[in-house]
mmCIF file of N, CA and C in Angstrom:
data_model
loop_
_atom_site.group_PDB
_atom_site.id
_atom_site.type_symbol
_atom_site.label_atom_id
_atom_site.label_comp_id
_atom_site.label_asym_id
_atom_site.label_seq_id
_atom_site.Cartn_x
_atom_site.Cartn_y
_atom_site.Cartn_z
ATOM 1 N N UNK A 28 7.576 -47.477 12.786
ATOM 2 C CA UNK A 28 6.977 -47.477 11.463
ATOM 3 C C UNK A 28 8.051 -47.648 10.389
ATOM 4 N N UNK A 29 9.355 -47.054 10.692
ATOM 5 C CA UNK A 29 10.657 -46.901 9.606
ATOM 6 C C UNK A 29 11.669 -47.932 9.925
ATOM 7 N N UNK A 30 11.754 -48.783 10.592
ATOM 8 C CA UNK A 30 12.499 -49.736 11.351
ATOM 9 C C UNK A 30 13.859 -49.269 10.350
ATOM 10 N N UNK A 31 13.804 -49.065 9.291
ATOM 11 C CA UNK A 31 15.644 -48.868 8.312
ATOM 12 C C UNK A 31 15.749 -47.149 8.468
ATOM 13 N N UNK A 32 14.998 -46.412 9.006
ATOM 14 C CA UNK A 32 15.234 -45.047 8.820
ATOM 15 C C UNK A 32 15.520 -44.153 7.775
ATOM 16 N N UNK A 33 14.749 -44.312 6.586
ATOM 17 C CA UNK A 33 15.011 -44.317 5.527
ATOM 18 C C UNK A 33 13.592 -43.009 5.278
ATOM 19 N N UNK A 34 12.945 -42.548 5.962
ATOM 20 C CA UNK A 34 11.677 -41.478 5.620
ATOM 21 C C UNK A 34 12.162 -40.682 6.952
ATOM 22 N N UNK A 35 11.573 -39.178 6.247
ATOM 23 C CA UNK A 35 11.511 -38.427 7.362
ATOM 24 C C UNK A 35 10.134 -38.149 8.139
ATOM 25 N N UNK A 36 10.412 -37.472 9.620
ATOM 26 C CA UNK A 36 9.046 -37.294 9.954
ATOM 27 C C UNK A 36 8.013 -37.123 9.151
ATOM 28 N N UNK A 37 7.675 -35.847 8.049
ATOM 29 C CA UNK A 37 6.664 -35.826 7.676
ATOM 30 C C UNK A 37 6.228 -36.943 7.020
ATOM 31 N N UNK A 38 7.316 -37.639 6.264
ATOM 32 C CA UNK A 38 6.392 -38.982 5.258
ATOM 33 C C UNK A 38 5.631 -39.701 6.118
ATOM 34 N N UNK A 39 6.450 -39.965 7.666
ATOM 35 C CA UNK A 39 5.944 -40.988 8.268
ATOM 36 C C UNK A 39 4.510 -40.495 8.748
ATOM 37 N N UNK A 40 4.276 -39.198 9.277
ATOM 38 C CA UNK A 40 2.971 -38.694 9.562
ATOM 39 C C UNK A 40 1.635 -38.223 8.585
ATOM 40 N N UNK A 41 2.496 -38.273 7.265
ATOM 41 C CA UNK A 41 1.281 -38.555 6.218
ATOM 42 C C UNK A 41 0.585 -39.861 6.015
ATOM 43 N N UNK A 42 1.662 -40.431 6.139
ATOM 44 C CA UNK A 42 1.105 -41.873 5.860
ATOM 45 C C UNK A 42 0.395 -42.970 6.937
ATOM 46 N N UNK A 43 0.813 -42.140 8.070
ATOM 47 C CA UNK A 43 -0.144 -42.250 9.523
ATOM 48 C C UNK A 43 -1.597 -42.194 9.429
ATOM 49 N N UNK A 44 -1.560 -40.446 8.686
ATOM 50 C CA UNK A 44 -2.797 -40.072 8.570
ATOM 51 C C UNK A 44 -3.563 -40.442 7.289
ATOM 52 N N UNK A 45 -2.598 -41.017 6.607
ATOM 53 C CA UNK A 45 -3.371 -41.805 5.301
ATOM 54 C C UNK A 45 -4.373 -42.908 6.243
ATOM 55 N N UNK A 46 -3.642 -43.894 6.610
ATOM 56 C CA UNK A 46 -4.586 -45.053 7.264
ATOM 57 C C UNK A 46 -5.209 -44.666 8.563
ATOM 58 N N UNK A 47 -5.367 -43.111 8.744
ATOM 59 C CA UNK A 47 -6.046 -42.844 9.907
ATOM 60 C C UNK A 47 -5.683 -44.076 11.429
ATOM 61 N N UNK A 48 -4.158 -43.909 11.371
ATOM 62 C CA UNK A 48 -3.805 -44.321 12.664
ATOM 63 C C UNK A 48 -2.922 -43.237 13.397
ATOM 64 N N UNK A 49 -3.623 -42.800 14.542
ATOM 65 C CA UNK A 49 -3.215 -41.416 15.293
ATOM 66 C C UNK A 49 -3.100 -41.988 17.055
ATOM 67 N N UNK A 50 -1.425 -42.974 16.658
ATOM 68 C CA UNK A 50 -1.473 -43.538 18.148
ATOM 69 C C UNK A 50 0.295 -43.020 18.517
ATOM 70 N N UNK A 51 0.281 -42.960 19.440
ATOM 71 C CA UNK A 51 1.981 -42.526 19.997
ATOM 72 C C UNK A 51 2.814 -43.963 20.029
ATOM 73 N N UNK A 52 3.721 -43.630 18.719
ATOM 74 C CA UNK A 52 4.427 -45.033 18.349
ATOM 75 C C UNK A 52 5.870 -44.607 19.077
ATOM 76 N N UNK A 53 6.518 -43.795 19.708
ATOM 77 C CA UNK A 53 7.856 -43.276 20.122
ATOM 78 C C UNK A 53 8.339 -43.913 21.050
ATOM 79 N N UNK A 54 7.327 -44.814 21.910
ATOM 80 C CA UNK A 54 7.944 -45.943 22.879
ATOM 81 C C UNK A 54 7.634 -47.707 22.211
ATOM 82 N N UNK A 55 9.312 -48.262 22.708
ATOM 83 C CA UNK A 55 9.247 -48.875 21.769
ATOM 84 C C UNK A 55 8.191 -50.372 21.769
ATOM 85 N N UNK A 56 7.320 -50.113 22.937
ATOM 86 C CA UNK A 56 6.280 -51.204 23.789
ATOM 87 C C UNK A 56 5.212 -51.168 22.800
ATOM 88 N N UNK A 57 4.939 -49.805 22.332
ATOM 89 C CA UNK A 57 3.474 -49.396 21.517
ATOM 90 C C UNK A 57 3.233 -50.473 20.567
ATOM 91 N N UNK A 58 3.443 -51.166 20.046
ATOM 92 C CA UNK A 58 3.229 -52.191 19.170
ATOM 93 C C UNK A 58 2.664 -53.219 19.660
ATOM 94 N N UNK A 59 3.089 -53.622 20.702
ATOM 95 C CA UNK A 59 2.191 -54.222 21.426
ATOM 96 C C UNK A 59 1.312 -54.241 21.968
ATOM 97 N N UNK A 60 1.048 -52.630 22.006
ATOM 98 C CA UNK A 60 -0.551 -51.801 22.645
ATOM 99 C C UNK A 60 -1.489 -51.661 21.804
ATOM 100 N N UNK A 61 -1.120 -52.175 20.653
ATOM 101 C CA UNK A 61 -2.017 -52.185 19.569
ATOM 102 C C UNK A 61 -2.899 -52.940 19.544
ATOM 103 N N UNK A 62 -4.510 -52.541 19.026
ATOM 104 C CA UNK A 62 -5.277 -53.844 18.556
ATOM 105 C C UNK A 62 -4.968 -54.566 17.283
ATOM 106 N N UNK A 63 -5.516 -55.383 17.238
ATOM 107 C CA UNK A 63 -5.395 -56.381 15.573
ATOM 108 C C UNK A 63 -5.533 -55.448 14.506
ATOM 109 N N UNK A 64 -6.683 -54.687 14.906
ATOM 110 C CA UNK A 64 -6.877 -53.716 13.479
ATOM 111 C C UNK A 64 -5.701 -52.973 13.086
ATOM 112 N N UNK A 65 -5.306 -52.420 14.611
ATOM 113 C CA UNK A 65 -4.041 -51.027 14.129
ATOM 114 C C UNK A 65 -3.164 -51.707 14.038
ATOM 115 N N UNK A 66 -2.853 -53.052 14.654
ATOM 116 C CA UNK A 66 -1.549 -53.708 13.619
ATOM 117 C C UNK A 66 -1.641 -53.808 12.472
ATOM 118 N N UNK A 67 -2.402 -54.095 12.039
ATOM 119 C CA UNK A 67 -3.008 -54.565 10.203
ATOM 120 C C UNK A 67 -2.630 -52.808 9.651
ATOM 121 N N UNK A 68 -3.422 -51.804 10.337
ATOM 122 C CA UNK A 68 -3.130 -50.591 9.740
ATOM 123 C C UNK A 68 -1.770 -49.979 9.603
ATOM 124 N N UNK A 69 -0.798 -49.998 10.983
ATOM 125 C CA UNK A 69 0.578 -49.937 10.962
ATOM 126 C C UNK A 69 1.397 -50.588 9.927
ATOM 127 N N UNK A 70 1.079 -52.108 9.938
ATOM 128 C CA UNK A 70 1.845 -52.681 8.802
ATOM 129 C C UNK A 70 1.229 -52.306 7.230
ATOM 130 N N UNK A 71 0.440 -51.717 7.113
ATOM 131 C CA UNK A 71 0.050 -51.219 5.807
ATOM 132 C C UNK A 71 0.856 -49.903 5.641
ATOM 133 N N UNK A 72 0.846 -49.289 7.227
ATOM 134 C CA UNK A 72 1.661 -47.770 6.573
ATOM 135 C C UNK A 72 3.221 -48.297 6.559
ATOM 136 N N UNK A 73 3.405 -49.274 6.787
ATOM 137 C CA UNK A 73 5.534 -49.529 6.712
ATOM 138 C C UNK A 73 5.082 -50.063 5.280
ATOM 139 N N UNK A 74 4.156 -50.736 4.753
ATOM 140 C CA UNK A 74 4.060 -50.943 3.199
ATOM 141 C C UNK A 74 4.218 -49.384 2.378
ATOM 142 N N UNK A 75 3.217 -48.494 2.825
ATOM 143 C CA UNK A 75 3.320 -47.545 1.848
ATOM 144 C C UNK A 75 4.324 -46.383 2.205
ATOM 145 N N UNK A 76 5.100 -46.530 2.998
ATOM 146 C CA UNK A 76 6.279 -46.040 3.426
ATOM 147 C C UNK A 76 7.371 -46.246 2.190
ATOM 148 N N UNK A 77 7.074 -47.712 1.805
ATOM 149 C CA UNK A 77 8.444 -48.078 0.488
ATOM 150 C C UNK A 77 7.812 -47.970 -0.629
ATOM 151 N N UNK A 78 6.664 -46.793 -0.808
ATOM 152 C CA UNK A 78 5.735 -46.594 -2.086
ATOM 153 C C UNK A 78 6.343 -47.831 -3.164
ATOM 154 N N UNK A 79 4.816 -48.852 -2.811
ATOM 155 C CA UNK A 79 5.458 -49.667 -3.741
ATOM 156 C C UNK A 79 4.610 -49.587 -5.172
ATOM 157 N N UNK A 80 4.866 -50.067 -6.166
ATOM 158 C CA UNK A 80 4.604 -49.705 -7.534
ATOM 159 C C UNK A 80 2.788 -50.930 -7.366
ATOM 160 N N UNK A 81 3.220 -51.851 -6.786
ATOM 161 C CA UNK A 81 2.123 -52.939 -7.080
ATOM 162 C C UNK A 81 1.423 -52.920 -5.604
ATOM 163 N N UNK A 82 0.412 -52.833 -5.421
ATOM 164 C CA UNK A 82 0.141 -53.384 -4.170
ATOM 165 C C UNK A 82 -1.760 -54.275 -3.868
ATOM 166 N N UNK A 83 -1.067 -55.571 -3.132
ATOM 167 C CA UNK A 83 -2.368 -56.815 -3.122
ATOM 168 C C UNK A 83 -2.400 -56.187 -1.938
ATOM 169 N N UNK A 84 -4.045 -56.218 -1.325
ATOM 170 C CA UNK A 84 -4.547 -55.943 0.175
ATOM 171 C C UNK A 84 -5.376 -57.003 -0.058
ATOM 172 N N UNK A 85 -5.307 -58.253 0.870
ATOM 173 C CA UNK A 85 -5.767 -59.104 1.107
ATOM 174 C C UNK A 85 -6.127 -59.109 2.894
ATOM 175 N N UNK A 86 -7.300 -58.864 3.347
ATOM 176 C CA UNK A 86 -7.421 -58.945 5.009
ATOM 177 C C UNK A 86 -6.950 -57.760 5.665
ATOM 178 N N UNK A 87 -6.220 -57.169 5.004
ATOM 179 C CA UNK A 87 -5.828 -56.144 5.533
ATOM 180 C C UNK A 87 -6.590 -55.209 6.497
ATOM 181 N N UNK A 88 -7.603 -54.662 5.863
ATOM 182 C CA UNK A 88 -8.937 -53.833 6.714
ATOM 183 C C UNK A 88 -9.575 -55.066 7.098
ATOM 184 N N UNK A 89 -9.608 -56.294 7.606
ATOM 185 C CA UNK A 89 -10.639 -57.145 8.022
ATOM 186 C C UNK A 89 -11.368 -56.825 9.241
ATOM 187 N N UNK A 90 -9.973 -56.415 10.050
ATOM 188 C CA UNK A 90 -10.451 -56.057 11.478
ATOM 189 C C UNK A 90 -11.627 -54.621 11.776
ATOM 190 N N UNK A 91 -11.346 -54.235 10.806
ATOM 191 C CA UNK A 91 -12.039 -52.310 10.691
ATOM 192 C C UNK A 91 -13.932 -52.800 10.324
ATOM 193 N N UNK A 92 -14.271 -51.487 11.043
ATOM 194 C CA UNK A 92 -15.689 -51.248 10.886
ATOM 195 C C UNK A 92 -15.764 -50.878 9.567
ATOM 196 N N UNK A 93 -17.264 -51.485 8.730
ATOM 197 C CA UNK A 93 -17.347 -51.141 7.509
ATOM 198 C C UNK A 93 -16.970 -49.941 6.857
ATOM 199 N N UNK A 94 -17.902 -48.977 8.155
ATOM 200 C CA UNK A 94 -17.264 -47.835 7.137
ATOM 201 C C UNK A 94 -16.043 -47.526 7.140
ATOM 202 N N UNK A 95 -15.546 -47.469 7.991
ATOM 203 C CA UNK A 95 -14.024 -46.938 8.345
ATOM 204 C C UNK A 95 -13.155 -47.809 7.220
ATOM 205 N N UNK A 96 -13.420 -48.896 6.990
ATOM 206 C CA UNK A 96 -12.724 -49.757 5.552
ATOM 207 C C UNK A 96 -13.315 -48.816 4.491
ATOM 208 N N UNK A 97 -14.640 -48.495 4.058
ATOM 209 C CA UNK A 97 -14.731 -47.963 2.669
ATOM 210 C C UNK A 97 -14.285 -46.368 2.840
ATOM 211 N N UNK A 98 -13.657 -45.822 4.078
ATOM 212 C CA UNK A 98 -13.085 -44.733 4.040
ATOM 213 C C UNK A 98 -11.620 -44.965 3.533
ATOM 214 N N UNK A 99 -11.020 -46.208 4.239
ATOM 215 C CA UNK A 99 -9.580 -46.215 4.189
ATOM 216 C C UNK A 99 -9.037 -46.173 2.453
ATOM 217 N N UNK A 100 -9.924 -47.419 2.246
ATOM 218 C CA UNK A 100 -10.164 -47.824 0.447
ATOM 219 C C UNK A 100 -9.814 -46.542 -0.136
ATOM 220 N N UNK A 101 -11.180 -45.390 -0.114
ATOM 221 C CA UNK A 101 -11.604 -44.303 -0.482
ATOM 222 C C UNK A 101 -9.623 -43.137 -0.378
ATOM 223 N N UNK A 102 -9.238 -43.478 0.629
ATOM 224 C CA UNK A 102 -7.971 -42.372 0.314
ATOM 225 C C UNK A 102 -7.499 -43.172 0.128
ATOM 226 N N UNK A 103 -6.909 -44.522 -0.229
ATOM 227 C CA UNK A 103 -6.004 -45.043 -0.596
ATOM 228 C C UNK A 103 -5.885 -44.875 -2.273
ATOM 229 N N UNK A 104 -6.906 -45.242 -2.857
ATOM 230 C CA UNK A 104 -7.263 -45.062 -4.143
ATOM 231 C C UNK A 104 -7.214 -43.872 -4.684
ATOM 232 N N UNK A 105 -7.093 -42.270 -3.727
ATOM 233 C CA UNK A 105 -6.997 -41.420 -4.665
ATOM 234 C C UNK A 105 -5.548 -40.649 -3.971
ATOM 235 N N UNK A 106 -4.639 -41.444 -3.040
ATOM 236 C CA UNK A 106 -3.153 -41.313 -2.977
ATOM 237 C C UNK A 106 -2.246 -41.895 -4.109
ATOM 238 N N UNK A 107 -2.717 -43.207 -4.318
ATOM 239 C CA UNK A 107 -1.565 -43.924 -5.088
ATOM 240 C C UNK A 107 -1.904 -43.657 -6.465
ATOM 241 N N UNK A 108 -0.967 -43.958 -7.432
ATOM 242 C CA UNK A 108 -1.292 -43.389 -8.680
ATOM 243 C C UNK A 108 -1.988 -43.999 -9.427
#
């Protein structure tokens, strides 16, 4: 998730549980065990890992079940400022 090592555990496990992805990333294969969705979700949490000031989500939730997108939306919008 930190590829520069630059967050500590907890940031990285908030922001896990921000995009509700709860998969064992510690081997370094897991990325590849991923579906499309939890790639899309992983690479959203290495986005909000470098809290960025601006952020476009384009496709991002495409892969996700409706609701589970208007959940993700739903905490994303009342994390960032």
């Amino acid at each position: 998730v930190d590829p520069l090592h630059q967050c500590d555990d907890q940031q990285i496990n908030a922001v896990l549980k921000l995009v509700n992805l709860s998969v064992k990333l510690d081997d370094p294969a897991a990325p590849l065990l991923l579906s499309a969705s939890q790639r899309q979700l992983l690479n959203l949490a290495r986005v909000l890992l470098r809290r960025p000031r601006i952020l476009i989500l384009d496709e991002v939730t495409s892969g996700l079940p409706a609701d589970e997108e208007l959940a993700l939306h739903q905490r994303l919008f009342a994390h960032l400022p």
